[in-house]
Coordinates of C-alpha atoms in Angstrom, one line a residue:
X1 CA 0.0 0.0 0.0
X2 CA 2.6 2.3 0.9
X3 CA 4.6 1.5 -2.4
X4 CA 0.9 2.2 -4.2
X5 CA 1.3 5.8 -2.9
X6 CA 4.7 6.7 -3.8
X7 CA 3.9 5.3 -7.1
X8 CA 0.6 7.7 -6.6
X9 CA 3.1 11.0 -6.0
X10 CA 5.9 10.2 -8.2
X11 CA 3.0 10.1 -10.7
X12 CA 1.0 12.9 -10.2
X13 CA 4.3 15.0 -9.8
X14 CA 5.1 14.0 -13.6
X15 CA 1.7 15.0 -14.8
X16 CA 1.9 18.2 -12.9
X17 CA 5.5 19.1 -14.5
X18 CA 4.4 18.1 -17.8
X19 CA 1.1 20.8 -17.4
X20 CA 3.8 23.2 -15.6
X21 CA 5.8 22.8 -19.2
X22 CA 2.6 23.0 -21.2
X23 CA 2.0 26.0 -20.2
X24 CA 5.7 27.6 -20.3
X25 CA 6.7 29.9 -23.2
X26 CA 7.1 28.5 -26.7
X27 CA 8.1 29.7 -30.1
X28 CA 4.4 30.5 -32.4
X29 CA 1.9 30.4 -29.3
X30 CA -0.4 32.7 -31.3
X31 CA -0.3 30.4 -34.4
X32 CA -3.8 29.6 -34.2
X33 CA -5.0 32.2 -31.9
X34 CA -3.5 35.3 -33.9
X35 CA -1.6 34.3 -36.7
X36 CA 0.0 37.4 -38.0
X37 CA 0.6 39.0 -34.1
X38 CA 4.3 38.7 -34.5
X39 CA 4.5 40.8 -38.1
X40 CA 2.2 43.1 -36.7
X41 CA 4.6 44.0 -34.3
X42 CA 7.4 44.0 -36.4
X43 CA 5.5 46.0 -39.1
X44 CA 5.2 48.4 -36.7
X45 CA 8.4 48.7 -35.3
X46 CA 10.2 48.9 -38.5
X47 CA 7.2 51.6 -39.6
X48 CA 8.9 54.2 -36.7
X49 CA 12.8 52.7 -36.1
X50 CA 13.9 54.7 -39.3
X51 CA 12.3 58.1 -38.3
X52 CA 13.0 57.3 -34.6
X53 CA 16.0 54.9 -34.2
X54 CA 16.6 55.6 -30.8
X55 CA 13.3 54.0 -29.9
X56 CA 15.5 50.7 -29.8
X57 CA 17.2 52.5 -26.9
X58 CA 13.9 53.1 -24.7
X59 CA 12.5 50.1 -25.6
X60 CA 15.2 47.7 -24.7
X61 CA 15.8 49.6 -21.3
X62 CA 11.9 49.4 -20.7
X63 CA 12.2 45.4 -21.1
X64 CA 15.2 45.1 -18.6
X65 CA 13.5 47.3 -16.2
X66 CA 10.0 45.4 -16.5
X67 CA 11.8 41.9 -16.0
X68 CA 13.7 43.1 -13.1
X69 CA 10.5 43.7 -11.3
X70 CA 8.1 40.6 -11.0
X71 CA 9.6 39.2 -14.0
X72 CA 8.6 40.2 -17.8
X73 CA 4.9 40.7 -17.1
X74 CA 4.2 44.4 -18.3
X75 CA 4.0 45.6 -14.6
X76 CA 6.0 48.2 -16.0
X77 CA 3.2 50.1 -17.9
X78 CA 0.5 50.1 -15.7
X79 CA -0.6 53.8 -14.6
X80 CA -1.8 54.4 -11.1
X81 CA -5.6 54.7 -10.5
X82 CA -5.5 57.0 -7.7
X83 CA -3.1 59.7 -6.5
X84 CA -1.7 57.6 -3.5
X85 CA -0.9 54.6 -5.7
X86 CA 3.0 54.3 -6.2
X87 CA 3.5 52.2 -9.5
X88 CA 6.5 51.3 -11.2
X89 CA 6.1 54.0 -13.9
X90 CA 6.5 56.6 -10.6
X91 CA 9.9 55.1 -9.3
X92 CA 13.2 57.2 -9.8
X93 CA 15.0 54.6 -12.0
X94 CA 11.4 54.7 -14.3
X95 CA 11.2 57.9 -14.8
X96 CA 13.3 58.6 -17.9
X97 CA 11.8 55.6 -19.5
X98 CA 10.3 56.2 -22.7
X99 CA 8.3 54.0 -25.4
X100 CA 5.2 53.7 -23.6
X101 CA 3.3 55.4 -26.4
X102 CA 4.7 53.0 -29.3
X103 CA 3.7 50.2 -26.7
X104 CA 0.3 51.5 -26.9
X105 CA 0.3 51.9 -30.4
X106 CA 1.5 48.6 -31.2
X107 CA -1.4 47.3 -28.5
X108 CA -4.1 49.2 -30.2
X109 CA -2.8 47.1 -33.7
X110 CA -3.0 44.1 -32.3
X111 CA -6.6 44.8 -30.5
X112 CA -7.9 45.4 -33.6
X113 CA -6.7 42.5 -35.5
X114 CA -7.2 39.8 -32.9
X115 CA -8.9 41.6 -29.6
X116 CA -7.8 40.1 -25.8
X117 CA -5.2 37.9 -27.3
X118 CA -1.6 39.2 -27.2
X119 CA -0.1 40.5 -24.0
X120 CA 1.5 43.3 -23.5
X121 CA 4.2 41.5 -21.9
X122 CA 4.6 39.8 -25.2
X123 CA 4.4 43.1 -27.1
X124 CA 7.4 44.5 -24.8
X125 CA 9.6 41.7 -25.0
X126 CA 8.4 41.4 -29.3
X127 CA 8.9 45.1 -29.9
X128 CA 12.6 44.9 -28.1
X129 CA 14.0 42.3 -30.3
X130 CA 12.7 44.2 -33.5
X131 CA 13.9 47.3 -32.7
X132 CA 17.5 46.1 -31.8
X133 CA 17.1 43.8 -35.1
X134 CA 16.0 47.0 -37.2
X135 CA 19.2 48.9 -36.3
X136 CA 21.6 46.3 -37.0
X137 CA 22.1 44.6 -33.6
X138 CA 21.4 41.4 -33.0
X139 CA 18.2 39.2 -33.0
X140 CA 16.8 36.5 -31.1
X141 CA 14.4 33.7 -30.4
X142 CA 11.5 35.0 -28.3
X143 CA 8.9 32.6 -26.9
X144 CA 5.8 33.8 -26.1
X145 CA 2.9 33.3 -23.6
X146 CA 3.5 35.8 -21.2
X147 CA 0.4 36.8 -19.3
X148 CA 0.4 40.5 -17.7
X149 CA 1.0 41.0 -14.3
X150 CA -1.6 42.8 -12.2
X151 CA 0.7 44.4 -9.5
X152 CA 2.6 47.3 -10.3
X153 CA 4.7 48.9 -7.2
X154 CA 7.3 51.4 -7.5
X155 CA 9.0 50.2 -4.0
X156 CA 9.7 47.0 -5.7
X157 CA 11.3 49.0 -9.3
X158 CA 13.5 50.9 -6.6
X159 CA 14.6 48.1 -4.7
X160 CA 15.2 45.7 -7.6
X161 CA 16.5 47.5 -11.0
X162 CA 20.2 47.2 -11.1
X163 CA 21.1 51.4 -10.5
X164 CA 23.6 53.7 -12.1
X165 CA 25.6 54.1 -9.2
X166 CA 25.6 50.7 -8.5
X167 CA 29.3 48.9 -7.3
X168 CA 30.1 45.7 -8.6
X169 CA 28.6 43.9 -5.6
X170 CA 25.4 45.8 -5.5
X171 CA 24.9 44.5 -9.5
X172 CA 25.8 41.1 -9.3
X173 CA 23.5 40.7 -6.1
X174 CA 20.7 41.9 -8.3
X175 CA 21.2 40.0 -11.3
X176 CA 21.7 36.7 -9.0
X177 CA 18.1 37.6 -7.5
X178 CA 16.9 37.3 -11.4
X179 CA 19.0 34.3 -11.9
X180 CA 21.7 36.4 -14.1
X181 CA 25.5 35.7 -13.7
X182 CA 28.1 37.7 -14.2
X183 CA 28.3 36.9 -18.0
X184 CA 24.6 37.9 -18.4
X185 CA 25.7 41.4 -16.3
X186 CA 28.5 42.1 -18.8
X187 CA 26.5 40.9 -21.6
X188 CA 23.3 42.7 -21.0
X189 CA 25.2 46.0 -19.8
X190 CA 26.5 45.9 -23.4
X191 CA 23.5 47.4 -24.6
X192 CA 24.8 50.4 -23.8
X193 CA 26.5 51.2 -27.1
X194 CA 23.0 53.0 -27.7
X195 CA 21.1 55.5 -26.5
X196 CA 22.0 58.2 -23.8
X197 CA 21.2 59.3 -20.5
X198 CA 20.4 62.7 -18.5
X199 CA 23.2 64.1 -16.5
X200 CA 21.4 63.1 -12.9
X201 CA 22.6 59.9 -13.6
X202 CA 26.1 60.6 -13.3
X203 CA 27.0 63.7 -12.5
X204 CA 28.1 62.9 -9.2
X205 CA 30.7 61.6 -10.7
X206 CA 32.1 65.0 -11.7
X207 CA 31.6 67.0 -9.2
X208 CA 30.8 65.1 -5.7
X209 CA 31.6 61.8 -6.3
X210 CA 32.1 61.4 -2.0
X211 CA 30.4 64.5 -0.7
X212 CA 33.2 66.5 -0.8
X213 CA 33.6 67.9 -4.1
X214 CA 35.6 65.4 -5.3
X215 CA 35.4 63.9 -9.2
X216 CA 35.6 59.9 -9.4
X217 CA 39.0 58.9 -9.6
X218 CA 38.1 55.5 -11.4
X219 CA 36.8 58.3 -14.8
X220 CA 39.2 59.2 -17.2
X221 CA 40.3 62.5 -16.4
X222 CA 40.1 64.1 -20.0
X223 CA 36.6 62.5 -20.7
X224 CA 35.0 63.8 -17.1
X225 CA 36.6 67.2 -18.1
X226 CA 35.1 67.5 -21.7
X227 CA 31.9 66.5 -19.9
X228 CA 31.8 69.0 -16.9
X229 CA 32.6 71.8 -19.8
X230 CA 30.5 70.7 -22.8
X231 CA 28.2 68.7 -21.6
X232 CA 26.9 68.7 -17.8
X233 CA 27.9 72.2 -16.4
X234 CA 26.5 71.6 -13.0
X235 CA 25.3 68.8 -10.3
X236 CA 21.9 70.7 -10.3
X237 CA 21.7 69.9 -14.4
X238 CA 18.9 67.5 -14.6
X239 CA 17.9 67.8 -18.3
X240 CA 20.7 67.4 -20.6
X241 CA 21.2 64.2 -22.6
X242 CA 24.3 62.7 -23.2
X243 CA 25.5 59.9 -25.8
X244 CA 26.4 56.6 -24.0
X245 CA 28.8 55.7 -26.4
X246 CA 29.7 59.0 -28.0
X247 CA 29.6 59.0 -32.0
X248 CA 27.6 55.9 -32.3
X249 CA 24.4 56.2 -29.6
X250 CA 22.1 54.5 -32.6
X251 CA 24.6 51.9 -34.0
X252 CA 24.7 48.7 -32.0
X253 CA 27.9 47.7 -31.7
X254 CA 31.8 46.6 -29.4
X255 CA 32.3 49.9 -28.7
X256 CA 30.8 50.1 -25.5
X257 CA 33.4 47.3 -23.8
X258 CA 36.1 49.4 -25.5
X259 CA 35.5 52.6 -23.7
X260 CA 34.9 51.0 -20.3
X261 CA 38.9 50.1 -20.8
X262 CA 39.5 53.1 -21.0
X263 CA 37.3 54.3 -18.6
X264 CA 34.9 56.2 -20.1
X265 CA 31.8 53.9 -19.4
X266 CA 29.7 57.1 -18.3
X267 CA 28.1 55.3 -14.7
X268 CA 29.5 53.8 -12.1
X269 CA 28.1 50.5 -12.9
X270 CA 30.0 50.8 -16.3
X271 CA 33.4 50.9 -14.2
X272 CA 32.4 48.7 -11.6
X273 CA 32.7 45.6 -14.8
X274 CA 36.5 46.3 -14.7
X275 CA 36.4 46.0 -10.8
X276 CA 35.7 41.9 -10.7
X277 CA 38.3 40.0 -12.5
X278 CA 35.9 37.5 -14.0
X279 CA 33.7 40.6 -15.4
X280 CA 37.0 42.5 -16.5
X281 CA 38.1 39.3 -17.9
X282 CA 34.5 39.2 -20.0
X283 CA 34.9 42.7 -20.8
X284 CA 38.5 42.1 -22.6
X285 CA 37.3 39.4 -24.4
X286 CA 34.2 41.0 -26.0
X287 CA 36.1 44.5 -26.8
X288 CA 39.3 42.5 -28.9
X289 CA 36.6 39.9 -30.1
X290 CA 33.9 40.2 -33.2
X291 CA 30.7 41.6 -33.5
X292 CA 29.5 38.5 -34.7
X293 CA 30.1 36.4 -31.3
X294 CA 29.3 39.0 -29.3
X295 CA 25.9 39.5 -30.6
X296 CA 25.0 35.3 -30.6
X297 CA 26.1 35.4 -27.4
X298 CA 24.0 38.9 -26.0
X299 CA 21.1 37.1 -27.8
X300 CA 21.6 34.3 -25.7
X301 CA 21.4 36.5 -23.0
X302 CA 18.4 38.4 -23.4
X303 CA 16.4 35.2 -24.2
X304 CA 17.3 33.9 -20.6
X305 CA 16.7 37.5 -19.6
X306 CA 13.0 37.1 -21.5
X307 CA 11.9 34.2 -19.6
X308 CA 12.6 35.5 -16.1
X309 CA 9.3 35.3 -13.6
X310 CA 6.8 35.4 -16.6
X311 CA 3.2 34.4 -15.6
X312 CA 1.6 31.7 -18.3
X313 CA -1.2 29.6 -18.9
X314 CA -4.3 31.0 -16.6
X315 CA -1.8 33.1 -14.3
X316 CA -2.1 37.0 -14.5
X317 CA -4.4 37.9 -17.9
X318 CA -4.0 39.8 -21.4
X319 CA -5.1 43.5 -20.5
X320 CA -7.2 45.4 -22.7
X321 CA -5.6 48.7 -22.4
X322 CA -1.2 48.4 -21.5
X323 CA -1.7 50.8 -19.3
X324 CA -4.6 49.9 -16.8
X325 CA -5.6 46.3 -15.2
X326 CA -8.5 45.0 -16.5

């Protein structure tokens, strides 16, 4: 009898994996449901990138951010409903986002074509790989099936998306808690090559790096001068934009790993990969190696990046509207 019910367990344990891996992510899962969802979205996306190529910029920062928190579930565009309510969208780190519109837009597409059927989860994490794709970076496989989380809370974005000013233990702590190593860190902080950032992030660097005035010794001294005179003339400067990877901010591409050697990654988290010997080590190898392996292996990591948390099957639900819980 007692061999009866382990045999019971061991069974039902099987057929509970096997409805747990049913219901995972997998390559077509709107085949049947909405055939053409995935050209949609890249229709769209390749309908904007050319007027507005630094949309692959805010998009793939939007996708990082929204799998940090509660995994890739589309917390990240829900607005709040009333003025106490503290969403992600509210949170310091959030708040230079952009692409919520073209989310919406892309959304409204799909809504008309096959209504209540693609998740905006699926449309972030869809529109990502497109836009990098459609300015010559890299693509990859993306499985879908995401549902849409319901929960959205900006304590959570603050506590959990890597920072700027983050040291080297600080990051590798918070991509652990996502199941990222320190490949995946160096990897993923590659996408820097494009887009740029607002002074805030940074400037602390240049002017009161440890409360005392002081400029961060671990900056190259030429590039934080050409920044505190051309670029960012004051700590209070809160507005200006600056290039991430000067010259080539919509071109995705080594450069990135080659300026941190030379330290002229423009955050602390950019220097902090040269202050781990295994990240250096990464670092080195992607800035004297090709484009081509660095890209297989970036996709590589933002697939395992795609797949981290991500409600399926009758978890969460497909909202109507990005922006609101139905």
């Amino acid at each position: 009898m007692a061999r009866f019910g382990l045999v019971l367990v061991i069974a039902l344990a099987i057929l509970g994996f096997m409805s747990f891996s049913e219901a995972q992510l997998k390559m077509g899962f709107y085949d049947k449901t909405c055939p053409n969802a995935e050209k949609i979205v890249q229709s769209v996306v390749n309908q904007h990138i050319q007027n507005v190529p630094s949309l692959a910029a805010g998009l793939i920062r939007m996708h990082f951010h929204d799998c940090f928190v509660r995994g890739c579930d589309g917390s990240i565009l829900i607005n709040a409903t009333s003025r106490n309510q503290q969403v992600e969208k509210v949170a310091p780190p959030n708040l230079t986002v952009r692409g919520f519109d073209f989310i919406d837009l892309v959304k409204f597409v799909l809504e008309s074509k096959c209504p209540g059927i693609v998740s905006c989860a699926d449309i972030i994490t869809l529109a990502t790989r497109d836009s990098i794709a459609a300015i010559g970076g890299p693509t990859w496989s993306v499985p879908t099936g995401r549902r849409d989380g319901r929960i959205s809370n900006a304590t959570e974005a603050r506590n959990n998306i890597p920072p700027p000013f983050g040291n080297f233990t600080t990051l590798i702590t918070l991509f652990g808690n996502q199941g990222l190593d320190v490949k995946d860190l160096v990897l993923l902080s590659g996408a820097h090559t494009i887009g740029v950032s607002h002074c805030s992030s940074f400037s602390n660097r240049l002017f009161n790096f440890t409360g005392v005035g002081d400029q961060d010794p671990s900056l190259d001294s030429e590039y934080a001068a050409n920044l505190k005179t051309r670029r960012c003339l004051s700590l209070a400067d809160n507005t200006t934009k600056v290039e991430m990877d000067p010259g080539s901010r919509n071109t995705f591409d080594l450069s990135y790993f080659k300026l941190v050697l030379k330290r002229r990654g423009l955050f602390e988290s950019d220097a902090a990969l040269t202050m781990n010997s295994e990240a250096l080590s990464q670092v080195r190898r992607f800035a004297r190696g090709s484009e081509q392996d660095f890209f297989a292996e970036f996709a590589k990591s933002m697939e395992k990046m795609g797949r981290i948390g991500v409600q399926t099957g009758s978890d969460g639900e497909i909202r109507r509207t990005c922006s609101v819980v139905n």
